[in-house]
Amino acid sequence: MLAVILSLRPYSDRAHIVHTYTRACGRMNYMVYGLGKKKSSGLYAPLSVVEMEVSTSGRAMESVKEAHLAYIPQRLATDMRRQTVALFIAEVLYRTLRHPMADEGLFDLIAATVRLLDSTEQPENVHLAFLVRLAEQLGFAISGEEHPELVGLPEGRKGRQEQLRGLCKYFAQHIDGWQDPLSMDVLTEVFAFGK
C-alpha cells in the first residue's frame, strides 16, 4: 500500500500511531511497533512516501508489518528549509484530510509536491503553490481574479508571509474547524533571513 506520512505519535512504550494518506484508501491510521529513533527517523518523517504492508490481525487498528521508502529524497532529509516546508504541508494535510476516502488525484498531487520540494532550488515557495492546488483539489479553487494576492509567485519574505496568512484565512472560510498550523511559526522563523 502506497502512503504519505502525515504524523507519527507515541502511543505507548512499544508502539506509535502513524497517520497516513494512502492512495488506495485515503486517510488511514496504523499502529507501528518496535520503533527506535534510528529506524523511525527517515522512514516515518513528515511527507515520506512509503510502501507499506499492513497486518489485519483483528485488532481495533491495523498495524504496519513492513515498510520501506517508495521515494528516496536526495535533499529533503538534510535541508532544514525543506524539512520545515514538509512539516507544514504534512500538518495541513493532517488537519484537513479526516476521512478514509480514496482520491488518487489528491494523492498524486501530494507525491508530486514531495518530489518538487526535494528537487527545486526555491523550497520557500512550495507550500504556497501547494495550498493553491490543494484548494482546487478539495473543491474550493481560488479565483485569480477575485484573489490575485493569493496566487502567483510572491515577492520576497514579506510577500510570502502575507500570502501564507491570506491562504490560511481562505482555508478557514471553506473548512469547518480550520486552525492555522502550529508549524507556521517555525516556517516563518526558518525563512526569516531570506530576501
mmCIF file of the C-alpha atoms, coordinates in Angstrom:
data_MODEL
# 
_entry.id   MODEL 
# 
loop_
_atom_site.group_PDB 
_atom_site.id 
_atom_site.type_symbol 
_atom_site.label_atom_id 
_atom_site.label_alt_id 
_atom_site.label_comp_id 
_atom_site.label_asym_id 
_atom_site.label_entity_id 
_atom_site.label_seq_id 
_atom_site.pdbx_PDB_ins_code 
_atom_site.Cartn_x 
_atom_site.Cartn_y 
_atom_site.Cartn_z 
_atom_site.occupancy 
_atom_site.B_iso_or_equiv 
_atom_site.pdbx_formal_charge 
_atom_site.auth_seq_id 
_atom_site.auth_comp_id 
_atom_site.auth_asym_id 
_atom_site.auth_atom_id 
_atom_site.pdbx_PDB_model_num 
ATOM 1   C CA . MET A 1 1   ? 0.000   0.000  0.000   1.00 0.00 ? 1   MET A CA 1 
ATOM 2   C CA . LEU A 1 2   ? 1.421   3.367  -1.041  1.00 0.00 ? 2   LEU A CA 1 
ATOM 3   C CA . ALA A 1 3   ? 1.147   6.051  1.646   1.00 0.00 ? 3   ALA A CA 1 
ATOM 4   C CA . VAL A 1 4   ? 2.355   9.526  2.563   1.00 0.00 ? 4   VAL A CA 1 
ATOM 5   C CA . ILE A 1 5   ? 3.275   10.009 6.206   1.00 0.00 ? 5   ILE A CA 1 
ATOM 6   C CA . LEU A 1 6   ? 1.402   12.850 7.904   1.00 0.00 ? 6   LEU A CA 1 
ATOM 7   C CA . SER A 1 7   ? 2.393   12.317 11.519  1.00 0.00 ? 7   SER A CA 1 
ATOM 8   C CA . LEU A 1 8   ? 3.919   9.800  13.925  1.00 0.00 ? 8   LEU A CA 1 
ATOM 9   C CA . ARG A 1 9   ? 2.655   9.928  17.512  1.00 0.00 ? 9   ARG A CA 1 
ATOM 10  C CA . PRO A 1 10  ? 3.736   7.880  20.555  1.00 0.00 ? 10  PRO A CA 1 
ATOM 11  C CA . TYR A 1 11  ? 1.041   5.532  21.826  1.00 0.00 ? 11  TYR A CA 1 
ATOM 12  C CA . SER A 1 12  ? 2.897   3.503  24.457  1.00 0.00 ? 12  SER A CA 1 
ATOM 13  C CA . ASP A 1 13  ? 6.428   2.414  25.334  1.00 0.00 ? 13  ASP A CA 1 
ATOM 14  C CA . ARG A 1 14  ? 6.326   -0.121 22.495  1.00 0.00 ? 14  ARG A CA 1 
ATOM 15  C CA . ALA A 1 15  ? 4.032   1.458  19.950  1.00 0.00 ? 15  ALA A CA 1 
ATOM 16  C CA . HIS A 1 16  ? 3.395   4.535  17.831  1.00 0.00 ? 16  HIS A CA 1 
ATOM 17  C CA . ILE A 1 17  ? 0.425   5.553  15.732  1.00 0.00 ? 17  ILE A CA 1 
ATOM 18  C CA . VAL A 1 18  ? 1.320   6.608  12.220  1.00 0.00 ? 18  VAL A CA 1 
ATOM 19  C CA . HIS A 1 19  ? -1.184  8.870  10.470  1.00 0.00 ? 19  HIS A CA 1 
ATOM 20  C CA . THR A 1 20  ? -1.079  8.490  6.702   1.00 0.00 ? 20  THR A CA 1 
ATOM 21  C CA . TYR A 1 21  ? -2.803  9.426  3.480   1.00 0.00 ? 21  TYR A CA 1 
ATOM 22  C CA . THR A 1 22  ? -2.909  6.367  1.241   1.00 0.00 ? 22  THR A CA 1 
ATOM 23  C CA . ARG A 1 23  ? -3.508  6.142  -2.481  1.00 0.00 ? 23  ARG A CA 1 
ATOM 24  C CA . ALA A 1 24  ? -5.938  3.240  -2.108  1.00 0.00 ? 24  ALA A CA 1 
ATOM 25  C CA . CYS A 1 25  ? -7.963  4.232  0.968   1.00 0.00 ? 25  CYS A CA 1 
ATOM 26  C CA . GLY A 1 26  ? -7.395  7.907  1.760   1.00 0.00 ? 26  GLY A CA 1 
ATOM 27  C CA . ARG A 1 27  ? -6.730  8.907  5.379   1.00 0.00 ? 27  ARG A CA 1 
ATOM 28  C CA . MET A 1 28  ? -5.698  5.880  7.458   1.00 0.00 ? 28  MET A CA 1 
ATOM 29  C CA . ASN A 1 29  ? -4.036  5.359  10.830  1.00 0.00 ? 29  ASN A CA 1 
ATOM 30  C CA . TYR A 1 30  ? -1.866  2.362  11.708  1.00 0.00 ? 30  TYR A CA 1 
ATOM 31  C CA . MET A 1 31  ? -0.053  1.025  14.747  1.00 0.00 ? 31  MET A CA 1 
ATOM 32  C CA . VAL A 1 32  ? 3.718   0.673  14.460  1.00 0.00 ? 32  VAL A CA 1 
ATOM 33  C CA . TYR A 1 33  ? 5.612   -1.476 16.954  1.00 0.00 ? 33  TYR A CA 1 
ATOM 34  C CA . GLY A 1 34  ? 9.264   -1.537 17.963  1.00 0.00 ? 34  GLY A CA 1 
ATOM 35  C CA . LEU A 1 35  ? 10.477  1.756  16.542  1.00 0.00 ? 35  LEU A CA 1 
ATOM 36  C CA . GLY A 1 36  ? 13.847  3.023  17.632  1.00 0.00 ? 36  GLY A CA 1 
ATOM 37  C CA . LYS A 1 37  ? 14.979  6.567  16.914  1.00 0.00 ? 37  LYS A CA 1 
ATOM 38  C CA . LYS A 1 38  ? 17.220  5.498  14.038  1.00 0.00 ? 38  LYS A CA 1 
ATOM 39  C CA . LYS A 1 39  ? 14.601  3.279  12.454  1.00 0.00 ? 39  LYS A CA 1 
ATOM 40  C CA . SER A 1 40  ? 11.880  5.922  12.501  1.00 0.00 ? 40  SER A CA 1 
ATOM 41  C CA . SER A 1 41  ? 13.923  8.998  11.617  1.00 0.00 ? 41  SER A CA 1 
ATOM 42  C CA . GLY A 1 42  ? 13.660  8.886  7.818   1.00 0.00 ? 42  GLY A CA 1 
ATOM 43  C CA . LEU A 1 43  ? 11.002  6.286  7.205   1.00 0.00 ? 43  LEU A CA 1 
ATOM 44  C CA . TYR A 1 44  ? 8.232   7.996  9.168   1.00 0.00 ? 44  TYR A CA 1 
ATOM 45  C CA . ALA A 1 45  ? 9.300   11.637 8.711   1.00 0.00 ? 45  ALA A CA 1 
ATOM 46  C CA . PRO A 1 46  ? 6.572   14.068 7.598   1.00 0.00 ? 46  PRO A CA 1 
ATOM 47  C CA . LEU A 1 47  ? 5.749   13.655 3.890   1.00 0.00 ? 47  LEU A CA 1 
ATOM 48  C CA . SER A 1 48  ? 7.781   10.465 3.460   1.00 0.00 ? 48  SER A CA 1 
ATOM 49  C CA . VAL A 1 49  ? 6.333   8.408  0.604   1.00 0.00 ? 49  VAL A CA 1 
ATOM 50  C CA . VAL A 1 50  ? 6.263   4.848  1.903   1.00 0.00 ? 50  VAL A CA 1 
ATOM 51  C CA . GLU A 1 51  ? 5.278   1.433  0.588   1.00 0.00 ? 51  GLU A CA 1 
ATOM 52  C CA . MET A 1 52  ? 3.639   -0.413 3.495   1.00 0.00 ? 52  MET A CA 1 
ATOM 53  C CA . GLU A 1 53  ? 2.382   -3.894 4.157   1.00 0.00 ? 53  GLU A CA 1 
ATOM 54  C CA . VAL A 1 54  ? -0.268  -3.892 6.855   1.00 0.00 ? 54  VAL A CA 1 
ATOM 55  C CA . SER A 1 55  ? -1.443  -6.715 9.059   1.00 0.00 ? 55  SER A CA 1 
ATOM 56  C CA . THR A 1 56  ? -5.138  -7.365 9.570   1.00 0.00 ? 56  THR A CA 1 
ATOM 57  C CA . SER A 1 57  ? -4.880  -9.191 12.881  1.00 0.00 ? 57  SER A CA 1 
ATOM 58  C CA . GLY A 1 58  ? -8.394  -8.436 14.068  1.00 0.00 ? 58  GLY A CA 1 
ATOM 59  C CA . ARG A 1 59  ? -7.244  -5.654 16.395  1.00 0.00 ? 59  ARG A CA 1 
ATOM 60  C CA . ALA A 1 60  ? -9.074  -2.355 16.587  1.00 0.00 ? 60  ALA A CA 1 
ATOM 61  C CA . MET A 1 61  ? -6.324  -0.752 14.496  1.00 0.00 ? 61  MET A CA 1 
ATOM 62  C CA . GLU A 1 62  ? -4.330  -2.468 11.768  1.00 0.00 ? 62  GLU A CA 1 
ATOM 63  C CA . SER A 1 63  ? -0.566  -2.498 12.224  1.00 0.00 ? 63  SER A CA 1 
ATOM 64  C CA . VAL A 1 64  ? 2.340   -1.954 9.865   1.00 0.00 ? 64  VAL A CA 1 
ATOM 65  C CA . LYS A 1 65  ? 4.007   -5.262 9.138   1.00 0.00 ? 65  LYS A CA 1 
ATOM 66  C CA . GLU A 1 66  ? 6.725   -3.938 6.825   1.00 0.00 ? 66  GLU A CA 1 
ATOM 67  C CA . ALA A 1 67  ? 7.550   -0.553 5.334   1.00 0.00 ? 67  ALA A CA 1 
ATOM 68  C CA . HIS A 1 68  ? 10.183  0.989  3.101   1.00 0.00 ? 68  HIS A CA 1 
ATOM 69  C CA . LEU A 1 69  ? 10.623  4.301  1.308   1.00 0.00 ? 69  LEU A CA 1 
ATOM 70  C CA . ALA A 1 70  ? 8.947   4.328  -2.093  1.00 0.00 ? 70  ALA A CA 1 
ATOM 71  C CA . TYR A 1 71  ? 10.688  7.606  -2.935  1.00 0.00 ? 71  TYR A CA 1 
ATOM 72  C CA . ILE A 1 72  ? 14.176  8.271  -1.589  1.00 0.00 ? 72  ILE A CA 1 
ATOM 73  C CA . PRO A 1 73  ? 14.741  12.033 -1.341  1.00 0.00 ? 73  PRO A CA 1 
ATOM 74  C CA . GLN A 1 74  ? 18.141  13.493 -2.140  1.00 0.00 ? 74  GLN A CA 1 
ATOM 75  C CA . ARG A 1 75  ? 17.969  16.822 -0.267  1.00 0.00 ? 75  ARG A CA 1 
ATOM 76  C CA . LEU A 1 76  ? 14.822  16.735 1.846   1.00 0.00 ? 76  LEU A CA 1 
ATOM 77  C CA . ALA A 1 77  ? 16.385  14.626 4.603   1.00 0.00 ? 77  ALA A CA 1 
ATOM 78  C CA . THR A 1 78  ? 19.303  17.012 5.198   1.00 0.00 ? 78  THR A CA 1 
ATOM 79  C CA . ASP A 1 79  ? 17.957  20.511 4.435   1.00 0.00 ? 79  ASP A CA 1 
ATOM 80  C CA . MET A 1 80  ? 16.189  22.279 7.314   1.00 0.00 ? 80  MET A CA 1 
ATOM 81  C CA . ARG A 1 81  ? 14.278  24.610 4.979   1.00 0.00 ? 81  ARG A CA 1 
ATOM 82  C CA . ARG A 1 82  ? 12.827  21.677 3.029   1.00 0.00 ? 82  ARG A CA 1 
ATOM 83  C CA . GLN A 1 83  ? 12.061  19.756 6.225   1.00 0.00 ? 83  GLN A CA 1 
ATOM 84  C CA . THR A 1 84  ? 10.203  22.765 7.629   1.00 0.00 ? 84  THR A CA 1 
ATOM 85  C CA . VAL A 1 85  ? 8.075   23.099 4.485   1.00 0.00 ? 85  VAL A CA 1 
ATOM 86  C CA . ALA A 1 86  ? 7.395   19.338 4.619   1.00 0.00 ? 86  ALA A CA 1 
ATOM 87  C CA . LEU A 1 87  ? 6.343   19.625 8.265   1.00 0.00 ? 87  LEU A CA 1 
ATOM 88  C CA . PHE A 1 88  ? 3.949   22.467 7.416   1.00 0.00 ? 88  PHE A CA 1 
ATOM 89  C CA . ILE A 1 89  ? 2.375   20.643 4.449   1.00 0.00 ? 89  ILE A CA 1 
ATOM 90  C CA . ALA A 1 90  ? 2.030   17.420 6.469   1.00 0.00 ? 90  ALA A CA 1 
ATOM 91  C CA . GLU A 1 91  ? 0.319   19.343 9.286   1.00 0.00 ? 91  GLU A CA 1 
ATOM 92  C CA . VAL A 1 92  ? -2.100  20.999 6.835   1.00 0.00 ? 92  VAL A CA 1 
ATOM 93  C CA . LEU A 1 93  ? -2.980  17.573 5.421   1.00 0.00 ? 93  LEU A CA 1 
ATOM 94  C CA . TYR A 1 94  ? -3.271  16.036 8.902   1.00 0.00 ? 94  TYR A CA 1 
ATOM 95  C CA . ARG A 1 95  ? -5.767  18.723 9.919   1.00 0.00 ? 95  ARG A CA 1 
ATOM 96  C CA . THR A 1 96  ? -7.647  18.800 6.594   1.00 0.00 ? 96  THR A CA 1 
ATOM 97  C CA . LEU A 1 97  ? -7.966  15.181 5.425   1.00 0.00 ? 97  LEU A CA 1 
ATOM 98  C CA . ARG A 1 98  ? -10.093 13.450 8.026   1.00 0.00 ? 98  ARG A CA 1 
ATOM 99  C CA . HIS A 1 99  ? -11.877 10.577 6.282   1.00 0.00 ? 99  HIS A CA 1 
ATOM 100 C CA . PRO A 1 100 ? -10.856 7.250  4.756   1.00 0.00 ? 100 PRO A CA 1 
ATOM 101 C CA . MET A 1 101 ? -11.911 8.230  1.249   1.00 0.00 ? 101 MET A CA 1 
ATOM 102 C CA . ALA A 1 102 ? -9.573  7.497  -1.651  1.00 0.00 ? 102 ALA A CA 1 
ATOM 103 C CA . ASP A 1 103 ? -8.684  10.327 -4.030  1.00 0.00 ? 103 ASP A CA 1 
ATOM 104 C CA . GLU A 1 104 ? -5.910  9.268  -6.394  1.00 0.00 ? 104 GLU A CA 1 
ATOM 105 C CA . GLY A 1 105 ? -5.649  12.762 -7.884  1.00 0.00 ? 105 GLY A CA 1 
ATOM 106 C CA . LEU A 1 106 ? -5.036  14.238 -4.440  1.00 0.00 ? 106 LEU A CA 1 
ATOM 107 C CA . PHE A 1 107 ? -2.510  11.540 -3.582  1.00 0.00 ? 107 PHE A CA 1 
ATOM 108 C CA . ASP A 1 108 ? -0.668  12.187 -6.850  1.00 0.00 ? 108 ASP A CA 1 
ATOM 109 C CA . LEU A 1 109 ? -0.605  15.933 -6.092  1.00 0.00 ? 109 LEU A CA 1 
ATOM 110 C CA . ILE A 1 110 ? 0.949   15.266 -2.683  1.00 0.00 ? 110 ILE A CA 1 
ATOM 111 C CA . ALA A 1 111 ? 3.535   12.846 -4.119  1.00 0.00 ? 111 ALA A CA 1 
ATOM 112 C CA . ALA A 1 112 ? 4.440   15.316 -6.887  1.00 0.00 ? 112 ALA A CA 1 
ATOM 113 C CA . THR A 1 113 ? 4.836   18.062 -4.274  1.00 0.00 ? 113 THR A CA 1 
ATOM 114 C CA . VAL A 1 114 ? 7.248   15.874 -2.306  1.00 0.00 ? 114 VAL A CA 1 
ATOM 115 C CA . ARG A 1 115 ? 9.397   15.375 -5.417  1.00 0.00 ? 115 ARG A CA 1 
ATOM 116 C CA . LEU A 1 116 ? 9.269   19.106 -6.208  1.00 0.00 ? 116 LEU A CA 1 
ATOM 117 C CA . LEU A 1 117 ? 10.226  20.037 -2.652  1.00 0.00 ? 117 LEU A CA 1 
ATOM 118 C CA . ASP A 1 118 ? 13.196  17.697 -2.883  1.00 0.00 ? 118 ASP A CA 1 
ATOM 119 C CA . SER A 1 119 ? 14.421  18.979 -6.247  1.00 0.00 ? 119 SER A CA 1 
ATOM 120 C CA . THR A 1 120 ? 13.582  22.698 -6.508  1.00 0.00 ? 120 THR A CA 1 
ATOM 121 C CA . GLU A 1 121 ? 16.082  25.457 -5.877  1.00 0.00 ? 121 GLU A CA 1 
ATOM 122 C CA . GLN A 1 122 ? 13.316  27.552 -4.237  1.00 0.00 ? 122 GLN A CA 1 
ATOM 123 C CA . PRO A 1 123 ? 11.726  25.451 -1.477  1.00 0.00 ? 123 PRO A CA 1 
ATOM 124 C CA . GLU A 1 124 ? 10.417  28.609 0.217   1.00 0.00 ? 124 GLU A CA 1 
ATOM 125 C CA . ASN A 1 125 ? 7.548   28.826 -2.297  1.00 0.00 ? 125 ASN A CA 1 
ATOM 126 C CA . VAL A 1 126 ? 6.485   25.167 -2.490  1.00 0.00 ? 126 VAL A CA 1 
ATOM 127 C CA . HIS A 1 127 ? 3.954   25.275 0.363   1.00 0.00 ? 127 HIS A CA 1 
ATOM 128 C CA . LEU A 1 128 ? 2.239   28.342 -1.140  1.00 0.00 ? 128 LEU A CA 1 
ATOM 129 C CA . ALA A 1 129 ? 1.788   26.715 -4.551  1.00 0.00 ? 129 ALA A CA 1 
ATOM 130 C CA . PHE A 1 130 ? 0.657   23.526 -2.821  1.00 0.00 ? 130 PHE A CA 1 
ATOM 131 C CA . LEU A 1 131 ? -2.084  25.308 -0.846  1.00 0.00 ? 131 LEU A CA 1 
ATOM 132 C CA . VAL A 1 132 ? -3.439  26.833 -4.077  1.00 0.00 ? 132 VAL A CA 1 
ATOM 133 C CA . ARG A 1 133 ? -3.501  23.396 -5.745  1.00 0.00 ? 133 ARG A CA 1 
ATOM 134 C CA . LEU A 1 134 ? -4.940  21.742 -2.629  1.00 0.00 ? 134 LEU A CA 1 
ATOM 135 C CA . ALA A 1 135 ? -7.837  24.217 -2.527  1.00 0.00 ? 135 ALA A CA 1 
ATOM 136 C CA . GLU A 1 136 ? -8.628  23.343 -6.138  1.00 0.00 ? 136 GLU A CA 1 
ATOM 137 C CA . GLN A 1 137 ? -8.411  19.608 -5.414  1.00 0.00 ? 137 GLN A CA 1 
ATOM 138 C CA . LEU A 1 138 ? -10.730 19.946 -2.406  1.00 0.00 ? 138 LEU A CA 1 
ATOM 139 C CA . GLY A 1 139 ? -13.364 21.805 -4.416  1.00 0.00 ? 139 GLY A CA 1 
ATOM 140 C CA . PHE A 1 140 ? -12.897 25.460 -3.463  1.00 0.00 ? 140 PHE A CA 1 
ATOM 141 C CA . ALA A 1 141 ? -10.456 26.704 -6.093  1.00 0.00 ? 141 ALA A CA 1 
ATOM 142 C CA . ILE A 1 142 ? -9.017  30.177 -5.618  1.00 0.00 ? 142 ILE A CA 1 
ATOM 143 C CA . SER A 1 143 ? -10.028 32.640 -8.318  1.00 0.00 ? 143 SER A CA 1 
ATOM 144 C CA . GLY A 1 144 ? -7.079  34.689 -9.525  1.00 0.00 ? 144 GLY A CA 1 
ATOM 145 C CA . GLU A 1 145 ? -9.482  37.492 -10.485 1.00 0.00 ? 145 GLU A CA 1 
ATOM 146 C CA . GLU A 1 146 ? -11.094 37.681 -7.045  1.00 0.00 ? 146 GLU A CA 1 
ATOM 147 C CA . HIS A 1 147 ? -7.954  36.923 -5.023  1.00 0.00 ? 147 HIS A CA 1 
ATOM 148 C CA . PRO A 1 148 ? -4.893  37.916 -7.085  1.00 0.00 ? 148 PRO A CA 1 
ATOM 149 C CA . GLU A 1 149 ? -2.853  38.247 -3.885  1.00 0.00 ? 149 GLU A CA 1 
ATOM 150 C CA . LEU A 1 150 ? -3.273  34.524 -3.140  1.00 0.00 ? 150 LEU A CA 1 
ATOM 151 C CA . VAL A 1 151 ? -1.995  33.111 -6.426  1.00 0.00 ? 151 VAL A CA 1 
ATOM 152 C CA . GLY A 1 152 ? 1.261   33.571 -8.279  1.00 0.00 ? 152 GLY A CA 1 
ATOM 153 C CA . LEU A 1 153 ? 4.802   33.914 -7.031  1.00 0.00 ? 153 LEU A CA 1 
ATOM 154 C CA . PRO A 1 154 ? 5.153   36.313 -4.067  1.00 0.00 ? 154 PRO A CA 1 
ATOM 155 C CA . GLU A 1 155 ? 7.943   38.866 -3.893  1.00 0.00 ? 155 GLU A CA 1 
ATOM 156 C CA . GLY A 1 156 ? 10.348  38.459 -1.002  1.00 0.00 ? 156 GLY A CA 1 
ATOM 157 C CA . ARG A 1 157 ? 9.962   37.234 2.545   1.00 0.00 ? 157 ARG A CA 1 
ATOM 158 C CA . LYS A 1 158 ? 7.238   39.715 3.487   1.00 0.00 ? 158 LYS A CA 1 
ATOM 159 C CA . GLY A 1 159 ? 5.245   38.829 0.385   1.00 0.00 ? 159 GLY A CA 1 
ATOM 160 C CA . ARG A 1 160 ? 5.463   35.120 1.237   1.00 0.00 ? 160 ARG A CA 1 
ATOM 161 C CA . GLN A 1 161 ? 4.298   35.742 4.798   1.00 0.00 ? 161 GLN A CA 1 
ATOM 162 C CA . GLU A 1 162 ? 1.333   37.843 3.652   1.00 0.00 ? 162 GLU A CA 1 
ATOM 163 C CA . GLN A 1 163 ? 0.346   35.285 1.027   1.00 0.00 ? 163 GLN A CA 1 
ATOM 164 C CA . LEU A 1 164 ? 0.571   32.464 3.561   1.00 0.00 ? 164 LEU A CA 1 
ATOM 165 C CA . ARG A 1 165 ? -1.654  34.335 6.043   1.00 0.00 ? 165 ARG A CA 1 
ATOM 166 C CA . GLY A 1 166 ? -4.130  35.084 3.240   1.00 0.00 ? 166 GLY A CA 1 
ATOM 167 C CA . LEU A 1 167 ? -4.219  31.442 2.121   1.00 0.00 ? 167 LEU A CA 1 
ATOM 168 C CA . CYS A 1 168 ? -4.813  30.243 5.673   1.00 0.00 ? 168 CYS A CA 1 
ATOM 169 C CA . LYS A 1 169 ? -7.645  32.755 6.037   1.00 0.00 ? 169 LYS A CA 1 
ATOM 170 C CA . TYR A 1 170 ? -9.126  31.477 2.761   1.00 0.00 ? 170 TYR A CA 1 
ATOM 171 C CA . PHE A 1 171 ? -8.937  27.866 4.006   1.00 0.00 ? 171 PHE A CA 1 
ATOM 172 C CA . ALA A 1 172 ? -10.614 28.915 7.271   1.00 0.00 ? 172 ALA A CA 1 
ATOM 173 C CA . GLN A 1 173 ? -13.570 30.247 5.249   1.00 0.00 ? 173 GLN A CA 1 
ATOM 174 C CA . HIS A 1 174 ? -14.002 26.895 3.481   1.00 0.00 ? 174 HIS A CA 1 
ATOM 175 C CA . ILE A 1 175 ? -13.083 24.221 6.047   1.00 0.00 ? 175 ILE A CA 1 
ATOM 176 C CA . ASP A 1 176 ? -15.088 23.779 9.244   1.00 0.00 ? 176 ASP A CA 1 
ATOM 177 C CA . GLY A 1 177 ? -12.903 23.855 12.324  1.00 0.00 ? 177 GLY A CA 1 
ATOM 178 C CA . TRP A 1 178 ? -9.812  25.059 10.464  1.00 0.00 ? 178 TRP A CA 1 
ATOM 179 C CA . GLN A 1 179 ? -6.950  26.115 12.726  1.00 0.00 ? 179 GLN A CA 1 
ATOM 180 C CA . ASP A 1 180 ? -3.767  27.691 11.433  1.00 0.00 ? 180 ASP A CA 1 
ATOM 181 C CA . PRO A 1 181 ? -0.962  25.100 11.565  1.00 0.00 ? 181 PRO A CA 1 
ATOM 182 C CA . LEU A 1 182 ? 1.326   25.412 14.569  1.00 0.00 ? 182 LEU A CA 1 
ATOM 183 C CA . SER A 1 183 ? 4.302   24.929 12.235  1.00 0.00 ? 183 SER A CA 1 
ATOM 184 C CA . MET A 1 184 ? 3.601   28.336 10.633  1.00 0.00 ? 184 MET A CA 1 
ATOM 185 C CA . ASP A 1 185 ? 5.733   29.943 13.347  1.00 0.00 ? 185 ASP A CA 1 
ATOM 186 C CA . VAL A 1 186 ? 8.615   27.575 12.633  1.00 0.00 ? 186 VAL A CA 1 
ATOM 187 C CA . LEU A 1 187 ? 8.258   28.228 8.908   1.00 0.00 ? 187 LEU A CA 1 
ATOM 188 C CA . THR A 1 188 ? 8.389   31.997 9.464   1.00 0.00 ? 188 THR A CA 1 
ATOM 189 C CA . GLU A 1 189 ? 11.445  31.692 11.688  1.00 0.00 ? 189 GLU A CA 1 
ATOM 190 C CA . VAL A 1 190 ? 13.388  29.394 9.344   1.00 0.00 ? 190 VAL A CA 1 
ATOM 191 C CA . PHE A 1 191 ? 12.830  31.693 6.364   1.00 0.00 ? 191 PHE A CA 1 
ATOM 192 C CA . ALA A 1 192 ? 13.173  34.919 8.384   1.00 0.00 ? 192 ALA A CA 1 
ATOM 193 C CA . PHE A 1 193 ? 16.579  35.799 6.979   1.00 0.00 ? 193 PHE A CA 1 
ATOM 194 C CA . GLY A 1 194 ? 15.720  35.274 3.326   1.00 0.00 ? 194 GLY A CA 1 
ATOM 195 C CA . LYS A 1 195 ? 15.129  38.076 0.846   1.00 0.00 ? 195 LYS A CA 1 
# 
